[in-house]
Amino acid sequence: MASNSKQVLAVLVVIGVVLPSLTLATEFIVGDDSGWNTNFDYKAWAKGKVFTVGDKLVFKYPVGKHNVFKVNGTGFHHCIIPPANEAFTTGNDIITVLTPGKKWYICGVGKHCAKLGMKLAIRVVLPHHH
Ligand SMILES: *[C@@H]1O[C@H](CO)[C@@H](O)[C@H](O)[C@H]1NC(C)=O
Ligand SMILES: [Cu+2]
């Protein structure tokens, strides 16, 4: 009985500690109502938002029209498209940011990155306690 209630307590502690940190994670719809699209200012969209480790980025777009590549800073600035097999292509790509620091995402279709603004740079921070 005693060890049983200890187990119950352990489960409650796990729920109490893990669940709030999960529910506090924010899901960002990239571009909000515009989604992942051409001719949208993703720099302005990202500005002022706080992206925290554990948050999710959701890239929404019609399948085949766009895609998403995670790239480095060089790839971002020069719109260097990585190999096709590295693309996210579901039209509802959910990317959880797992580490702090700068992250870069681009569209690899046509000149969408170079000419039509489909590039997103964010800075991810560690969660902090209030
Ligand atoms: C950035 O990515 C490119 C490939 O797109 C690679 O050639 C280059 O070495 C990378 N740069 C760094 C600093 O990792
Ligand atoms: Cu595109």
Short mmCIF file of N, CA and C and ligand atoms in Angstrom, two decimals:
data_model
loop_
_atom_site.label_atom_id
_atom_site.label_comp_id
_atom_site.label_asym_id
_atom_site.label_seq_id
_atom_site.Cartn_x
_atom_site.Cartn_y
_atom_site.Cartn_z
N MET A 1 0.83 -1.21 0.00
CA MET A 1 0.00 0.00 0.00
C MET A 1 0.87 1.26 0.00
N ALA A 2 1.88 1.26 0.87
CA ALA A 2 2.75 2.44 0.99
C ALA A 2 3.48 2.71 -0.32
N SER A 3 4.03 1.66 -0.93
CA SER A 3 4.78 1.88 -2.16
C SER A 3 3.82 2.26 -3.29
N ASN A 4 2.59 1.73 -3.19
CA ASN A 4 1.59 2.07 -4.20
C ASN A 4 1.26 3.56 -4.18
N SER A 5 1.06 4.09 -2.98
CA SER A 5 0.73 5.51 -2.89
C SER A 5 1.93 6.38 -3.28
N LYS A 6 3.14 5.82 -3.06
CA LYS A 6 4.33 6.55 -3.52
C LYS A 6 4.34 6.65 -5.04
N GLN A 7 3.92 5.55 -5.66
CA GLN A 7 3.87 5.57 -7.12
C GLN A 7 2.84 6.58 -7.62
N VAL A 8 1.69 6.59 -6.93
CA VAL A 8 0.65 7.56 -7.29
C VAL A 8 1.19 8.97 -7.15
N LEU A 9 1.91 9.19 -6.06
CA LEU A 9 2.48 10.51 -5.82
C LEU A 9 3.48 10.87 -6.93
N ALA A 10 4.30 9.87 -7.30
CA ALA A 10 5.29 10.11 -8.36
C ALA A 10 4.61 10.51 -9.66
N VAL A 11 3.52 9.82 -9.97
CA VAL A 11 2.78 10.13 -11.20
C VAL A 11 2.22 11.54 -11.13
N LEU A 12 1.68 11.89 -9.96
CA LEU A 12 1.11 13.24 -9.80
C LEU A 12 2.20 14.31 -9.95
N VAL A 13 3.37 14.01 -9.41
CA VAL A 13 4.47 14.97 -9.52
C VAL A 13 4.86 15.14 -10.98
N VAL A 14 4.94 14.02 -11.70
CA VAL A 14 5.29 14.09 -13.13
C VAL A 14 4.25 14.91 -13.89
N ILE A 15 2.97 14.65 -13.60
CA ILE A 15 1.91 15.40 -14.27
C ILE A 15 2.02 16.88 -13.92
N GLY A 16 2.28 17.15 -12.65
CA GLY A 16 2.35 18.54 -12.19
C GLY A 16 3.53 19.30 -12.76
N VAL A 17 4.62 18.58 -13.03
CA VAL A 17 5.83 19.26 -13.50
C VAL A 17 5.88 19.30 -15.03
N VAL A 18 5.53 18.18 -15.65
CA VAL A 18 5.70 18.08 -17.10
C VAL A 18 4.57 18.77 -17.86
N LEU A 19 3.35 18.55 -17.39
CA LEU A 19 2.20 19.05 -18.13
C LEU A 19 2.20 20.58 -18.31
N PRO A 20 2.44 21.34 -17.23
CA PRO A 20 2.45 22.80 -17.44
C PRO A 20 3.49 23.23 -18.46
N SER A 21 4.68 22.59 -18.44
CA SER A 21 5.72 23.01 -19.39
C SER A 21 5.30 22.64 -20.82
N LEU A 22 4.52 21.57 -20.98
CA LEU A 22 4.03 21.21 -22.30
C LEU A 22 2.96 22.19 -22.77
N THR A 23 2.03 22.48 -21.86
CA THR A 23 0.91 23.33 -22.25
C THR A 23 1.37 24.78 -22.47
N LEU A 24 2.50 25.14 -21.87
CA LEU A 24 2.99 26.50 -22.06
C LEU A 24 3.67 26.68 -23.42
N ALA A 25 4.02 25.56 -24.05
CA ALA A 25 4.64 25.66 -25.37
C ALA A 25 3.66 26.34 -26.31
N THR A 26 4.19 27.23 -27.12
CA THR A 26 3.34 27.98 -28.04
C THR A 26 3.44 27.39 -29.43
N GLU A 27 2.31 27.33 -30.10
CA GLU A 27 2.29 26.90 -31.49
C GLU A 27 2.12 28.14 -32.35
N PHE A 28 3.11 28.43 -33.16
CA PHE A 28 3.05 29.61 -34.03
C PHE A 28 2.64 29.18 -35.43
N ILE A 29 1.55 29.72 -35.93
CA ILE A 29 1.21 29.53 -37.33
C ILE A 29 2.02 30.57 -38.10
N VAL A 30 3.03 30.10 -38.83
CA VAL A 30 3.91 31.03 -39.54
C VAL A 30 3.11 31.83 -40.56
N GLY A 31 3.14 33.15 -40.42
CA GLY A 31 2.38 34.01 -41.32
C GLY A 31 0.92 34.19 -40.91
N ASP A 32 0.56 33.61 -39.77
CA ASP A 32 -0.83 33.65 -39.29
C ASP A 32 -1.80 33.28 -40.42
N ASP A 33 -2.77 34.13 -40.72
CA ASP A 33 -3.80 33.80 -41.71
C ASP A 33 -3.24 33.68 -43.14
N SER A 34 -2.09 34.32 -43.38
CA SER A 34 -1.49 34.21 -44.72
C SER A 34 -0.78 32.89 -44.91
N GLY A 35 -0.43 32.24 -43.81
CA GLY A 35 0.31 31.00 -43.89
C GLY A 35 1.70 31.21 -44.48
N TRP A 36 2.21 30.14 -45.08
CA TRP A 36 3.54 30.16 -45.72
C TRP A 36 3.30 30.45 -47.18
N ASN A 37 3.60 31.69 -47.58
CA ASN A 37 3.16 32.16 -48.88
C ASN A 37 4.15 33.18 -49.45
N THR A 38 3.98 33.49 -50.70
CA THR A 38 4.82 34.51 -51.32
C THR A 38 4.34 35.90 -50.89
N ASN A 39 5.25 36.86 -51.02
CA ASN A 39 4.91 38.26 -50.77
C ASN A 39 4.32 38.53 -49.39
N PHE A 40 4.94 37.91 -48.41
CA PHE A 40 4.57 38.18 -47.03
C PHE A 40 5.85 38.54 -46.30
N ASP A 41 5.76 39.48 -45.37
CA ASP A 41 6.95 39.94 -44.67
C ASP A 41 7.17 39.12 -43.39
N TYR A 42 7.94 38.02 -43.54
CA TYR A 42 8.17 37.14 -42.39
C TYR A 42 9.10 37.77 -41.36
N LYS A 43 9.88 38.73 -41.80
CA LYS A 43 10.73 39.44 -40.86
C LYS A 43 9.86 40.25 -39.90
N ALA A 44 8.90 40.94 -40.48
CA ALA A 44 7.97 41.72 -39.66
C ALA A 44 7.12 40.80 -38.78
N TRP A 45 6.75 39.66 -39.33
CA TRP A 45 5.94 38.70 -38.57
C TRP A 45 6.69 38.20 -37.34
N ALA A 46 7.98 37.90 -37.52
CA ALA A 46 8.77 37.33 -36.41
C ALA A 46 9.13 38.38 -35.37
N LYS A 47 9.17 39.64 -35.82
CA LYS A 47 9.62 40.71 -34.94
C LYS A 47 8.71 40.83 -33.71
N GLY A 48 9.34 40.89 -32.55
CA GLY A 48 8.58 41.08 -31.32
C GLY A 48 8.01 39.79 -30.74
N LYS A 49 8.09 38.69 -31.50
CA LYS A 49 7.63 37.41 -30.95
C LYS A 49 8.77 36.76 -30.19
N VAL A 50 8.42 36.07 -29.12
CA VAL A 50 9.44 35.34 -28.37
C VAL A 50 9.27 33.85 -28.65
N PHE A 51 10.28 33.27 -29.27
CA PHE A 51 10.26 31.85 -29.59
C PHE A 51 11.10 31.14 -28.53
N THR A 52 10.48 30.17 -27.87
CA THR A 52 11.12 29.48 -26.75
C THR A 52 11.31 28.01 -27.11
N VAL A 53 12.39 27.44 -26.61
CA VAL A 53 12.63 26.01 -26.81
C VAL A 53 11.38 25.22 -26.45
N GLY A 54 10.95 24.34 -27.33
CA GLY A 54 9.72 23.56 -27.11
C GLY A 54 8.55 24.09 -27.93
N ASP A 55 8.65 25.34 -28.38
CA ASP A 55 7.57 25.90 -29.21
C ASP A 55 7.53 25.21 -30.57
N LYS A 56 6.38 25.34 -31.21
CA LYS A 56 6.20 24.74 -32.53
C LYS A 56 5.97 25.81 -33.59
N LEU A 57 6.59 25.62 -34.74
CA LEU A 57 6.31 26.44 -35.91
C LEU A 57 5.47 25.60 -36.84
N VAL A 58 4.36 26.15 -37.30
CA VAL A 58 3.51 25.42 -38.25
C VAL A 58 3.52 26.16 -39.57
N PHE A 59 4.05 25.49 -40.59
CA PHE A 59 4.08 26.08 -41.93
C PHE A 59 2.89 25.51 -42.71
N LYS A 60 1.96 26.38 -43.06
CA LYS A 60 0.75 25.95 -43.78
C LYS A 60 0.75 26.49 -45.19
N TYR A 61 0.51 25.59 -46.15
CA TYR A 61 0.50 25.98 -47.57
C TYR A 61 -0.12 24.84 -48.37
N PRO A 62 -0.61 25.14 -49.57
CA PRO A 62 -1.14 24.07 -50.42
C PRO A 62 0.00 23.14 -50.84
N VAL A 63 -0.19 21.83 -50.68
CA VAL A 63 0.84 20.84 -51.02
C VAL A 63 1.29 21.04 -52.47
N GLY A 64 2.61 21.07 -52.66
CA GLY A 64 3.16 21.19 -54.00
C GLY A 64 3.45 22.63 -54.40
N LYS A 65 2.77 23.56 -53.75
CA LYS A 65 2.96 24.96 -54.11
C LYS A 65 4.23 25.54 -53.47
N HIS A 66 4.49 25.08 -52.25
CA HIS A 66 5.68 25.53 -51.53
C HIS A 66 6.28 24.33 -50.81
N ASN A 67 7.38 24.57 -50.13
CA ASN A 67 7.94 23.58 -49.21
C ASN A 67 8.74 24.33 -48.16
N VAL A 68 9.37 23.61 -47.28
CA VAL A 68 10.14 24.25 -46.20
C VAL A 68 11.47 23.51 -46.06
N PHE A 69 12.55 24.28 -46.05
CA PHE A 69 13.86 23.74 -45.74
C PHE A 69 14.41 24.47 -44.53
N LYS A 70 15.01 23.72 -43.61
CA LYS A 70 15.77 24.35 -42.55
C LYS A 70 17.19 24.54 -43.07
N VAL A 71 17.68 25.75 -43.00
CA VAL A 71 19.01 26.03 -43.53
C VAL A 71 19.83 26.78 -42.49
N ASN A 72 21.11 27.01 -42.82
CA ASN A 72 21.93 27.84 -41.92
C ASN A 72 21.89 29.30 -42.39
N GLY A 73 22.63 30.16 -41.71
CA GLY A 73 22.58 31.58 -42.02
C GLY A 73 23.01 31.89 -43.44
N THR A 74 24.01 31.16 -43.92
CA THR A 74 24.48 31.36 -45.30
C THR A 74 23.39 30.97 -46.29
N GLY A 75 22.79 29.81 -46.04
CA GLY A 75 21.71 29.34 -46.90
C GLY A 75 20.54 30.30 -46.91
N PHE A 76 20.29 30.91 -45.75
CA PHE A 76 19.21 31.88 -45.63
C PHE A 76 19.51 33.13 -46.46
N HIS A 77 20.69 33.70 -46.26
CA HIS A 77 20.99 34.96 -46.93
C HIS A 77 21.14 34.81 -48.44
N HIS A 78 21.62 33.65 -48.88
CA HIS A 78 21.84 33.47 -50.31
C HIS A 78 20.79 32.56 -50.95
N CYS A 79 19.80 32.14 -50.17
CA CYS A 79 18.75 31.25 -50.68
C CYS A 79 19.33 30.02 -51.37
N ILE A 80 20.20 29.34 -50.65
CA ILE A 80 20.79 28.10 -51.15
C ILE A 80 19.84 26.95 -50.80
N ILE A 81 19.29 26.34 -51.84
CA ILE A 81 18.29 25.27 -51.62
C ILE A 81 19.01 23.94 -51.37
N PRO A 82 18.78 23.33 -50.22
CA PRO A 82 19.41 22.03 -49.92
C PRO A 82 18.83 20.92 -50.80
N PRO A 83 19.39 19.71 -50.71
CA PRO A 83 18.85 18.57 -51.49
C PRO A 83 17.37 18.37 -51.20
N ALA A 84 16.64 17.96 -52.25
CA ALA A 84 15.18 17.85 -52.16
C ALA A 84 14.73 16.94 -51.02
N ASN A 85 15.53 15.91 -50.72
CA ASN A 85 15.09 14.96 -49.69
C ASN A 85 15.10 15.56 -48.28
N GLU A 86 15.63 16.77 -48.16
CA GLU A 86 15.60 17.43 -46.85
C GLU A 86 14.38 18.33 -46.66
N ALA A 87 13.52 18.38 -47.67
CA ALA A 87 12.39 19.30 -47.63
C ALA A 87 11.25 18.77 -46.75
N PHE A 88 10.57 19.68 -46.11
CA PHE A 88 9.27 19.40 -45.51
C PHE A 88 8.24 19.74 -46.59
N THR A 89 7.29 18.84 -46.82
CA THR A 89 6.41 19.02 -47.98
C THR A 89 4.94 18.73 -47.70
N THR A 90 4.56 18.58 -46.42
CA THR A 90 3.19 18.11 -46.14
C THR A 90 2.12 19.19 -46.30
N GLY A 91 2.54 20.45 -46.36
CA GLY A 91 1.54 21.52 -46.39
C GLY A 91 1.07 21.91 -45.00
N ASN A 92 1.48 21.13 -44.02
CA ASN A 92 1.15 21.43 -42.62
C ASN A 92 2.34 20.96 -41.78
N ASP A 93 3.49 21.56 -42.08
CA ASP A 93 4.74 21.10 -41.49
C ASP A 93 4.91 21.68 -40.10
N ILE A 94 5.00 20.80 -39.13
CA ILE A 94 5.12 21.24 -37.74
C ILE A 94 6.55 20.98 -37.29
N ILE A 95 7.25 22.07 -36.99
CA ILE A 95 8.65 21.96 -36.58
C ILE A 95 8.77 22.46 -35.15
N THR A 96 9.19 21.57 -34.25
CA THR A 96 9.41 21.97 -32.86
C THR A 96 10.84 22.47 -32.73
N VAL A 97 11.00 23.66 -32.17
CA VAL A 97 12.36 24.18 -32.00
C VAL A 97 12.92 23.62 -30.69
N LEU A 98 14.00 22.87 -30.81
CA LEU A 98 14.50 22.09 -29.67
C LEU A 98 15.73 22.69 -29.01
N THR A 99 16.36 23.65 -29.67
CA THR A 99 17.58 24.24 -29.11
C THR A 99 17.51 25.75 -29.23
N PRO A 100 18.19 26.46 -28.33
CA PRO A 100 18.22 27.92 -28.45
C PRO A 100 19.14 28.36 -29.58
N GLY A 101 18.98 29.61 -30.00
CA GLY A 101 19.83 30.18 -31.05
C GLY A 101 19.03 30.56 -32.27
N LYS A 102 19.76 30.99 -33.29
CA LYS A 102 19.07 31.41 -34.52
C LYS A 102 18.69 30.20 -35.36
N LYS A 103 17.53 30.29 -35.98
CA LYS A 103 17.04 29.23 -36.88
C LYS A 103 16.58 29.91 -38.16
N TRP A 104 16.81 29.23 -39.27
CA TRP A 104 16.46 29.81 -40.56
C TRP A 104 15.67 28.80 -41.39
N TYR A 105 14.63 29.30 -42.04
CA TYR A 105 13.79 28.45 -42.88
C TYR A 105 13.53 29.16 -44.19
N ILE A 106 13.55 28.41 -45.28
CA ILE A 106 13.29 29.01 -46.59
C ILE A 106 12.39 28.08 -47.40
N CYS A 107 11.76 28.65 -48.41
CA CYS A 107 11.02 27.85 -49.39
C CYS A 107 11.98 27.53 -50.53
N GLY A 108 11.92 26.30 -51.01
CA GLY A 108 12.84 25.87 -52.06
C GLY A 108 12.22 25.85 -53.44
N VAL A 109 11.02 26.37 -53.57
CA VAL A 109 10.34 26.37 -54.87
C VAL A 109 10.73 27.62 -55.66
N GLY A 110 11.12 27.43 -56.91
CA GLY A 110 11.44 28.54 -57.82
C GLY A 110 12.29 29.59 -57.15
N LYS A 111 11.91 30.85 -57.33
CA LYS A 111 12.65 31.95 -56.72
C LYS A 111 11.88 32.50 -55.49
N HIS A 112 11.09 31.65 -54.88
CA HIS A 112 10.26 32.10 -53.75
C HIS A 112 11.11 32.69 -52.62
N CYS A 113 12.28 32.10 -52.39
CA CYS A 113 13.14 32.62 -51.34
C CYS A 113 13.84 33.91 -51.80
N ALA A 114 14.46 33.84 -52.97
CA ALA A 114 15.29 34.96 -53.43
C ALA A 114 14.48 36.19 -53.83
N LYS A 115 13.30 35.96 -54.42
CA LYS A 115 12.56 37.09 -54.99
C LYS A 115 11.23 37.39 -54.30
N LEU A 116 10.67 36.39 -53.64
CA LEU A 116 9.29 36.56 -53.19
C LEU A 116 9.12 36.46 -51.67
N GLY A 117 10.25 36.59 -50.98
CA GLY A 117 10.17 36.79 -49.53
C GLY A 117 9.93 35.56 -48.68
N MET A 118 10.01 34.35 -49.27
CA MET A 118 9.70 33.17 -48.47
C MET A 118 10.92 32.69 -47.68
N LYS A 119 11.25 33.49 -46.67
CA LYS A 119 12.37 33.15 -45.80
C LYS A 119 12.07 33.66 -44.40
N LEU A 120 12.32 32.82 -43.44
CA LEU A 120 12.02 33.16 -42.05
C LEU A 120 13.24 32.92 -41.19
N ALA A 121 13.61 33.93 -40.43
CA ALA A 121 14.69 33.80 -39.45
C ALA A 121 14.12 34.09 -38.07
N ILE A 122 14.43 33.23 -37.12
CA ILE A 122 13.97 33.47 -35.75
C ILE A 122 15.12 33.23 -34.77
N ARG A 123 14.97 33.80 -33.59
CA ARG A 123 15.91 33.50 -32.51
C ARG A 123 15.13 32.78 -31.42
N VAL A 124 15.64 31.64 -31.02
CA VAL A 124 14.97 30.82 -30.01
C VAL A 124 15.70 30.98 -28.68
N VAL A 125 14.92 31.21 -27.64
CA VAL A 125 15.51 31.40 -26.31
C VAL A 125 15.14 30.25 -25.38
N LEU A 126 15.90 30.10 -24.33
CA LEU A 126 15.59 29.09 -23.32
C LEU A 126 14.40 29.57 -22.50
N PRO A 127 13.59 28.61 -22.02
CA PRO A 127 12.49 29.03 -21.14
C PRO A 127 13.06 29.62 -19.86
N HIS A 128 12.37 30.57 -19.29
CA HIS A 128 12.83 31.12 -18.02
C HIS A 128 11.71 31.05 -17.01
N HIS A 129 12.09 31.02 -15.76
CA HIS A 129 11.08 30.91 -14.70
C HIS A 129 10.69 32.29 -14.21
N HIS A 130 9.42 32.43 -13.91
CA HIS A 130 8.92 33.73 -13.48
C HIS A 130 9.00 33.88 -11.97
C1 LIG B 1 25.71 26.13 -44.48
O1 LIG B 1 25.05 25.28 -45.35
C2 LIG B 1 25.72 25.07 -46.58
C3 LIG B 1 24.85 24.19 -47.45
O2 LIG B 1 23.68 24.86 -47.78
C4 LIG B 1 27.07 24.43 -46.33
O3 LIG B 1 27.77 24.28 -47.55
C5 LIG B 1 27.87 25.30 -45.40
O4 LIG B 1 29.07 24.66 -45.05
C6 LIG B 1 27.08 25.59 -44.14
N1 LIG B 1 27.79 26.56 -43.32
C7 LIG B 1 28.03 26.37 -42.04
C8 LIG B 1 28.73 27.46 -41.33
O5 LIG B 1 27.68 25.34 -41.46
CU CU B 2 7.29 28.92 -51.91
#
